[in-house]
PDB file of C-alpha atoms in Angstrom:
ATOM      1  CA  LYS A   4      22.557  -9.619  13.320  1.00 64.00           C
ATOM      2  CA  ASN A   5      23.081 -10.635  16.872  1.00 85.00           C
ATOM      3  CA  GLU A   6      19.998 -10.681  19.008  1.00 91.00           C
ATOM      4  CA  VAL A   7      22.348  -9.886  22.038  1.00 95.00           C
ATOM      5  CA  GLU A   8      25.152  -7.448  22.095  1.00 96.00           C
ATOM      6  CA  GLN A   9      27.592  -7.052  24.965  1.00 96.00           C
ATOM      7  CA  SER A  10      30.161  -4.350  25.606  1.00 96.00           C
ATOM      8  CA  PRO A  11      33.063  -4.149  26.159  1.00 96.00           C
ATOM      9  CA  GLN A  12      34.444  -7.285  24.511  1.00 94.00           C
ATOM     10  CA  ASN A  13      37.480  -7.220  26.630  1.00 95.00           C
ATOM     11  CA  LEU A  14      38.141  -5.491  29.919  1.00 97.00           C
ATOM     12  CA  THR A  15      41.245  -5.119  32.082  1.00 97.00           C
ATOM     13  CA  ALA A  16      40.890  -3.788  35.588  1.00 97.00           C
ATOM     14  CA  GLN A  17      43.006  -3.292  38.721  1.00 97.00           C
ATOM     15  CA  GLU A  18      42.176  -5.276  41.742  1.00 97.00           C
ATOM     16  CA  GLY A  19      39.532  -3.349  43.692  1.00 97.00           C
ATOM     17  CA  GLU A  20      37.988  -1.393  40.809  1.00 97.00           C
ATOM     18  CA  PHE A  21      34.263  -1.156  40.209  1.00 98.00           C
ATOM     19  CA  ILE A  22      33.444  -2.949  36.929  1.00 97.00           C
ATOM     20  CA  THR A  23      30.364  -2.646  34.583  1.00 98.00           C
ATOM     21  CA  ILE A  24      29.581  -4.903  31.729  1.00 98.00           C
ATOM     22  CA  ASN A  25      26.659  -4.059  29.461  1.00 98.00           C
ATOM     23  CA  CYS A  26      24.181  -6.052  27.515  1.00 98.00           C
ATOM     24  CA  SER A  27      21.576  -4.893  24.957  1.00 98.00           C
ATOM     25  CA  TYR A  28      19.032  -7.202  23.284  1.00 96.00           C
ATOM     26  CA  SER A  29      16.637  -6.795  20.339  1.00 95.00           C
ATOM     27  CA  VAL A  30      14.048  -9.531  20.972  1.00 91.00           C
ATOM     28  CA  GLY A  31      11.196  -9.785  23.350  1.00 91.00           C
ATOM     29  CA  ILE A  32      12.332 -11.791  26.395  1.00 92.00           C
ATOM     30  CA  SER A  33      10.897 -13.679  29.278  1.00 88.00           C
ATOM     31  CA  ALA A  34      14.178 -13.690  31.245  1.00 91.00           C
ATOM     32  CA  LEU A  35      17.716 -12.501  30.986  1.00 94.00           C
ATOM     33  CA  HIS A  36      20.773 -14.459  32.425  1.00 94.00           C
ATOM     34  CA  TRP A  37      24.209 -13.514  33.310  1.00 96.00           C
ATOM     35  CA  LEU A  38      26.628 -16.404  33.093  1.00 94.00           C
ATOM     36  CA  GLN A  39      30.325 -16.731  34.068  1.00 95.00           C
ATOM     37  CA  GLN A  40      32.627 -18.963  32.046  1.00 92.00           C
ATOM     38  CA  HIS A  41      36.071 -19.781  33.287  1.00 87.00           C
ATOM     39  CA  PRO A  42      38.957 -21.168  31.089  1.00 80.00           C
ATOM     40  CA  GLY A  43      38.213 -24.803  30.290  1.00 73.00           C
ATOM     41  CA  GLY A  44      34.631 -24.140  29.413  1.00 68.00           C
ATOM     42  CA  GLY A  45      32.518 -24.581  32.584  1.00 82.00           C
ATOM     43  CA  ILE A  46      29.534 -22.145  32.638  1.00 89.00           C
ATOM     44  CA  VAL A  47      27.911 -21.063  35.881  1.00 89.00           C
ATOM     45  CA  SER A  48      24.667 -19.149  36.094  1.00 89.00           C
ATOM     46  CA  LEU A  49      25.097 -15.963  38.067  1.00 93.00           C
ATOM     47  CA  PHE A  50      21.770 -14.214  37.794  1.00 92.00           C
ATOM     48  CA  MET A  51      18.373 -14.830  36.092  1.00 91.00           C
ATOM     49  CA  LEU A  52      16.179 -11.760  36.075  1.00 92.00           C
ATOM     50  CA  SER A  53      13.139 -10.389  34.359  1.00 91.00           C
ATOM     51  CA  SER A  54      12.876  -6.972  36.004  1.00 92.00           C
ATOM     52  CA  GLY A  55      14.589  -4.748  38.489  1.00 94.00           C
ATOM     53  CA  LYS A  56      17.832  -5.591  40.282  1.00 96.00           C
ATOM     54  CA  LYS A  57      19.433  -8.564  41.995  1.00 95.00           C
ATOM     55  CA  LYS A  58      22.435  -8.702  44.215  1.00 96.00           C
ATOM     56  CA  HIS A  59      24.678 -11.591  45.239  1.00 94.00           C
ATOM     57  CA  GLY A  60      27.768 -10.767  47.282  1.00 96.00           C
ATOM     58  CA  ARG A  61      29.893  -8.295  45.176  1.00 97.00           C
ATOM     59  CA  LEU A  62      27.779  -8.927  42.066  1.00 97.00           C
ATOM     60  CA  ILE A  63      24.842  -6.714  41.054  1.00 98.00           C
ATOM     61  CA  ALA A  64      22.601  -7.148  37.997  1.00 98.00           C
ATOM     62  CA  THR A  65      20.099  -4.742  36.735  1.00 98.00           C
ATOM     63  CA  ILE A  66      17.616  -4.869  33.917  1.00 97.00           C
ATOM     64  CA  ASN A  67      15.563  -2.118  32.096  1.00 97.00           C
ATOM     65  CA  ILE A  68      12.899  -3.865  30.210  1.00 94.00           C
ATOM     66  CA  GLN A  69      11.788  -0.685  28.300  1.00 95.00           C
ATOM     67  CA  GLU A  70      15.253  -0.028  27.106  1.00 96.00           C
ATOM     68  CA  LYS A  71      16.127  -3.594  26.512  1.00 96.00           C
ATOM     69  CA  HIS A  72      19.345  -3.278  28.389  1.00 97.00           C
ATOM     70  CA  SER A  73      21.064  -4.951  31.380  1.00 98.00           C
ATOM     71  CA  SER A  74      24.198  -4.282  33.252  1.00 98.00           C
ATOM     72  CA  LEU A  75      26.353  -6.556  35.458  1.00 98.00           C
ATOM     73  CA  HIS A  76      28.402  -4.745  38.089  1.00 98.00           C
ATOM     74  CA  ILE A  77      31.257  -6.192  40.142  1.00 98.00           C
ATOM     75  CA  THR A  78      32.328  -4.170  43.184  1.00 97.00           C
ATOM     76  CA  ALA A  79      35.813  -4.409  44.746  1.00 96.00           C
ATOM     77  CA  SER A  80      36.993  -6.659  41.883  1.00 97.00           C
ATOM     78  CA  HIS A  81      39.401  -9.465  42.573  1.00 96.00           C
ATOM     79  CA  PRO A  82      41.651 -11.583  40.385  1.00 96.00           C
ATOM     80  CA  ARG A  83      39.491 -14.542  40.867  1.00 94.00           C
ATOM     81  CA  ASP A  84      36.707 -12.658  39.124  1.00 96.00           C
ATOM     82  CA  SER A  85      38.764 -13.040  35.868  1.00 96.00           C
ATOM     83  CA  ALA A  86      36.501 -14.928  33.481  1.00 95.00           C
ATOM     84  CA  VAL A  87      34.269 -14.482  30.480  1.00 95.00           C
ATOM     85  CA  TYR A  88      30.846 -13.002  31.270  1.00 97.00           C
ATOM     86  CA  ILE A  89      28.046 -13.922  29.031  1.00 95.00           C
ATOM     87  CA  CYS A  90      24.624 -12.282  28.719  1.00 96.00           C
ATOM     88  CA  ALA A  91      21.848 -14.588  27.460  1.00 94.00           C
ATOM     89  CA  VAL A  92      18.081 -14.129  26.942  1.00 92.00           C
ATOM     90  CA  ASN A  93      15.034 -16.401  26.866  1.00 87.00           C
ATOM     91  CA  SER A  94      13.011 -15.433  23.839  1.00 84.00           C
ATOM     92  CA  ASN A  95       9.274 -14.983  24.789  1.00 83.00           C
ATOM     93  CA  THR A  96       8.216 -16.367  21.434  1.00 75.00           C
ATOM     94  CA  GLY A  97       9.743 -19.756  21.828  1.00 65.00           C
ATOM     95  CA  ASN A  98      12.234 -21.535  23.996  1.00 67.00           C
ATOM     96  CA  GLN A  99      15.402 -20.326  22.338  1.00 74.00           C
ATOM     97  CA  PHE A 100      18.314 -18.898  24.266  1.00 81.00           C
ATOM     98  CA  TYR A 101      20.206 -16.195  22.459  1.00 89.00           C
ATOM     99  CA  PHE A 102      23.766 -15.545  23.784  1.00 92.00           C
ATOM    100  CA  GLY A 103      26.084 -12.572  23.600  1.00 93.00           C
ATOM    101  CA  THR A 104      29.672 -13.141  22.559  1.00 92.00           C
ATOM    102  CA  GLY A 105      30.862 -12.474  26.086  1.00 94.00           C
ATOM    103  CA  THR A 106      33.075 -10.085  27.896  1.00 96.00           C
ATOM    104  CA  SER A 107      36.523 -11.312  28.786  1.00 95.00           C
ATOM    105  CA  LEU A 108      37.474  -9.740  32.130  1.00 97.00           C
ATOM    106  CA  THR A 109      41.086  -9.697  33.572  1.00 96.00           C
ATOM    107  CA  VAL A 110      41.555  -8.395  36.959  1.00 97.00           C
ATOM    108  CA  ILE A 111      45.174  -7.553  37.776  1.00 97.00           C
ATOM    109  CA  PRO A 112      46.479  -7.723  41.243  1.00 95.00           C
TER     110      PRO A 112
ATOM    111  CA  ASP B  14      22.741 -34.590  42.689  1.00 53.00           C
ATOM    112  CA  THR B  15      25.978 -34.264  40.795  1.00 71.00           C
ATOM    113  CA  GLY B  16      24.861 -31.674  38.194  1.00 90.00           C
ATOM    114  CA  VAL B  17      24.974 -32.039  34.440  1.00 94.00           C
ATOM    115  CA  SER B  18      27.705 -34.285  33.148  1.00 95.00           C
ATOM    116  CA  GLN B  19      29.035 -34.748  29.687  1.00 96.00           C
ATOM    117  CA  ASN B  20      31.267 -37.407  28.184  1.00 96.00           C
ATOM    118  CA  PRO B  21      33.797 -37.400  26.818  1.00 96.00           C
ATOM    119  CA  ARG B  22      35.396 -34.151  27.949  1.00 94.00           C
ATOM    120  CA  HIS B  23      37.749 -34.087  24.967  1.00 95.00           C
ATOM    121  CA  LYS B  24      37.542 -35.857  21.628  1.00 97.00           C
ATOM    122  CA  ILE B  25      40.130 -35.710  18.802  1.00 97.00           C
ATOM    123  CA  THR B  26      39.038 -37.258  15.522  1.00 97.00           C
ATOM    124  CA  LYS B  27      39.982 -37.324  11.924  1.00 97.00           C
ATOM    125  CA  ARG B  28      38.020 -35.624   9.305  1.00 97.00           C
ATOM    126  CA  GLY B  29      35.286 -37.953   7.922  1.00 97.00           C
ATOM    127  CA  GLN B  30      34.844 -39.984  11.142  1.00 97.00           C
ATOM    128  CA  ASN B  31      31.739 -40.184  13.160  1.00 98.00           C
ATOM    129  CA  VAL B  32      31.598 -39.033  16.782  1.00 98.00           C
ATOM    130  CA  THR B  33      29.000 -39.301  19.563  1.00 98.00           C
ATOM    131  CA  PHE B  34      28.707 -37.303  22.756  1.00 97.00           C
ATOM    132  CA  ARG B  35      26.659 -38.091  25.769  1.00 98.00           C
ATOM    133  CA  CYS B  36      24.962 -35.735  28.283  1.00 98.00           C
ATOM    134  CA  ASP B  37      23.393 -36.711  31.609  1.00 97.00           C
ATOM    135  CA  PRO B  38      21.152 -33.983  32.857  1.00 96.00           C
ATOM    136  CA  ILE B  39      20.047 -33.184  36.414  1.00 93.00           C
ATOM    137  CA  SER B  40      17.730 -36.077  37.170  1.00 90.00           C
ATOM    138  CA  GLU B  41      14.435 -34.237  37.653  1.00 88.00           C
ATOM    139  CA  HIS B  42      15.016 -31.763  34.767  1.00 92.00           C
ATOM    140  CA  ASN B  43      12.755 -32.589  31.769  1.00 91.00           C
ATOM    141  CA  ARG B  44      14.322 -30.010  29.387  1.00 92.00           C
ATOM    142  CA  LEU B  45      17.741 -30.671  27.749  1.00 94.00           C
ATOM    143  CA  TYR B  46      19.550 -28.387  25.546  1.00 93.00           C
ATOM    144  CA  TRP B  47      22.561 -28.724  23.226  1.00 95.00           C
ATOM    145  CA  TYR B  48      24.820 -25.703  22.232  1.00 94.00           C
ATOM    146  CA  ARG B  49      27.976 -25.212  20.284  1.00 95.00           C
ATOM    147  CA  GLN B  50      30.630 -22.703  21.171  1.00 92.00           C
ATOM    148  CA  THR B  51      33.612 -21.776  19.021  1.00 91.00           C
ATOM    149  CA  LEU B  52      36.548 -19.912  20.313  1.00 85.00           C
ATOM    150  CA  GLY B  53      35.881 -16.289  21.149  1.00 81.00           C
ATOM    151  CA  GLN B  54      32.151 -16.644  20.574  1.00 85.00           C
ATOM    152  CA  GLY B  55      29.132 -17.149  22.838  1.00 87.00           C
ATOM    153  CA  PRO B  56      27.299 -20.471  22.795  1.00 90.00           C
ATOM    154  CA  GLU B  57      24.911 -21.068  19.777  1.00 90.00           C
ATOM    155  CA  PHE B  58      21.697 -22.921  20.215  1.00 89.00           C
ATOM    156  CA  LEU B  59      21.571 -26.344  18.403  1.00 93.00           C
ATOM    157  CA  THR B  60      18.397 -28.124  19.727  1.00 93.00           C
ATOM    158  CA  TYR B  61      16.413 -28.970  22.725  1.00 91.00           C
ATOM    159  CA  PHE B  62      14.233 -31.710  24.189  1.00 93.00           C
ATOM    160  CA  GLN B  63      11.232 -31.765  26.390  1.00 91.00           C
ATOM    161  CA  ASN B  64      11.405 -35.242  27.892  1.00 92.00           C
ATOM    162  CA  GLU B  65      11.993 -37.511  24.924  1.00 92.00           C
ATOM    163  CA  ALA B  66      10.566 -35.138  22.329  1.00 92.00           C
ATOM    164  CA  GLN B  67      12.978 -33.006  20.175  1.00 91.00           C
ATOM    165  CA  LEU B  68      10.967 -29.760  19.991  1.00 87.00           C
ATOM    166  CA  GLU B  69      13.229 -27.339  18.317  1.00 84.00           C
ATOM    167  CA  LYS B  70      16.312 -27.545  16.000  1.00 86.00           C
ATOM    168  CA  SER B  71      18.472 -24.704  14.845  1.00 86.00           C
ATOM    169  CA  ARG B  72      19.370 -24.235  11.198  1.00 82.00           C
ATOM    170  CA  LEU B  73      23.020 -24.755  12.389  1.00 79.00           C
ATOM    171  CA  LEU B  74      22.025 -28.452  12.955  1.00 83.00           C
ATOM    172  CA  SER B  75      22.879 -29.781   9.445  1.00 86.00           C
ATOM    173  CA  ASP B  76      21.892 -33.260   8.267  1.00 91.00           C
ATOM    174  CA  ARG B  77      25.129 -34.611   9.574  1.00 95.00           C
ATOM    175  CA  PHE B  78      24.090 -33.914  13.175  1.00 95.00           C
ATOM    176  CA  SER B  79      21.471 -35.960  15.017  1.00 95.00           C
ATOM    177  CA  ALA B  80      20.379 -35.791  18.616  1.00 96.00           C
ATOM    178  CA  GLU B  81      18.324 -38.224  20.651  1.00 96.00           C
ATOM    179  CA  ARG B  82      16.915 -38.551  24.125  1.00 96.00           C
ATOM    180  CA  PRO B  83      15.336 -41.935  23.930  1.00 91.00           C
ATOM    181  CA  LYS B  84      14.080 -42.252  27.440  1.00 87.00           C
ATOM    182  CA  GLY B  85      13.773 -38.633  28.389  1.00 87.00           C
ATOM    183  CA  SER B  86      16.897 -38.950  30.605  1.00 91.00           C
ATOM    184  CA  PHE B  87      20.426 -38.775  28.918  1.00 96.00           C
ATOM    185  CA  SER B  88      20.856 -37.513  25.455  1.00 97.00           C
ATOM    186  CA  THR B  89      23.295 -38.246  22.716  1.00 98.00           C
ATOM    187  CA  LEU B  90      24.498 -35.976  19.860  1.00 97.00           C
ATOM    188  CA  GLU B  91      26.097 -37.563  16.993  1.00 97.00           C
ATOM    189  CA  ILE B  92      28.044 -35.885  14.164  1.00 97.00           C
ATOM    190  CA  GLN B  93      28.603 -37.918  11.035  1.00 97.00           C
ATOM    191  CA  ARG B  94      31.415 -37.433   8.537  1.00 97.00           C
ATOM    192  CA  THR B  95      33.063 -34.790  10.656  1.00 97.00           C
ATOM    193  CA  GLU B  96      34.541 -31.568   9.087  1.00 96.00           C
ATOM    194  CA  GLN B  97      37.297 -29.350  10.510  1.00 95.00           C
ATOM    195  CA  GLY B  98      34.551 -26.677  10.961  1.00 94.00           C
ATOM    196  CA  ASP B  99      32.878 -28.899  13.497  1.00 96.00           C
ATOM    197  CA  SER B 100      35.843 -28.335  15.891  1.00 96.00           C
ATOM    198  CA  ALA B 101      34.203 -26.580  18.880  1.00 95.00           C
ATOM    199  CA  MET B 102      33.057 -26.981  22.456  1.00 95.00           C
ATOM    200  CA  TYR B 103      29.749 -28.763  22.604  1.00 96.00           C
ATOM    201  CA  LEU B 104      27.709 -27.836  25.705  1.00 95.00           C
ATOM    202  CA  CYS B 105      24.687 -29.495  27.262  1.00 95.00           C
ATOM    203  CA  ALA B 106      22.361 -27.823  29.719  1.00 93.00           C
ATOM    204  CA  SER B 107      19.144 -28.874  31.474  1.00 93.00           C
ATOM    205  CA  SER B 108      16.320 -27.126  33.138  1.00 89.00           C
ATOM    206  CA  LEU B 109      12.988 -27.783  34.751  1.00 86.00           C
ATOM    207  CA  TYR B 110       9.982 -27.065  32.650  1.00 75.00           C
ATOM    208  CA  GLY B 111       8.586 -23.667  33.297  1.00 66.00           C
ATOM    209  CA  VAL B 112      11.757 -22.650  35.122  1.00 65.00           C
ATOM    210  CA  TYR B 113      14.098 -20.738  32.861  1.00 70.00           C
ATOM    211  CA  GLU B 114      17.368 -21.232  34.696  1.00 81.00           C
ATOM    212  CA  GLN B 115      19.704 -23.657  32.853  1.00 86.00           C
ATOM    213  CA  TYR B 116      22.386 -25.703  34.390  1.00 90.00           C
ATOM    214  CA  PHE B 117      25.393 -26.302  32.117  1.00 91.00           C
ATOM    215  CA  GLY B 118      27.593 -29.332  31.868  1.00 93.00           C
ATOM    216  CA  PRO B 119      31.367 -28.937  31.439  1.00 91.00           C
ATOM    217  CA  GLY B 120      31.223 -29.454  27.755  1.00 93.00           C
ATOM    218  CA  THR B 121      32.862 -31.764  25.265  1.00 95.00           C
ATOM    219  CA  ARG B 122      35.697 -30.170  23.307  1.00 95.00           C
ATOM    220  CA  LEU B 123      35.881 -31.657  19.834  1.00 97.00           C
ATOM    221  CA  THR B 124      38.937 -31.262  17.604  1.00 97.00           C
ATOM    222  CA  VAL B 125      38.726 -32.449  14.086  1.00 97.00           C
ATOM    223  CA  THR B 126      42.136 -32.908  12.380  1.00 96.00           C
TER     224      THR B 126
END
């Protein structure tokens, strides 16, 4: 049983398309994170949120605590957005992080 | 501040050998985490430290694995008698106590032949 589920697993988009990646979780959380991982392994934190919505440039993250669901949106996608996007949650019963398996995004020029 | 660093970046070892990895967190961060990531999967939690105290260990951390953070700064992860199933990316992250955002290192990729 995975505490964090992401969909889709793989996503291919044309440059300029609007992209949505979904994350559902089954544990109580204190925060949810969206992470970006490029080939070679480096992980960068994109967003940390516990309610509502955050925006950074072309990236938007939303969370619905009641539904235990979050979405990451990319507007006007670009080939440099190609990466694996990982959803992770802080459990509110300890200090564990639970990670989704990631969504591999490829944006084609 | 140069962020979280890990050494080595790559390690190839023969089955049965011992390996040790090092993580240097962001200097003012008192929490340090170790994760393992296999191909096509998200990271899996292994263990974490608050200062020098190891507060939580995953069931994934078998007896062959040991982690230390002797002075509350850098940490080492040792794997004894490596097995091919240990081949993975080992990630380290650090954070400030009470702040949930974690900063990840570049990882150490271990290949056991």
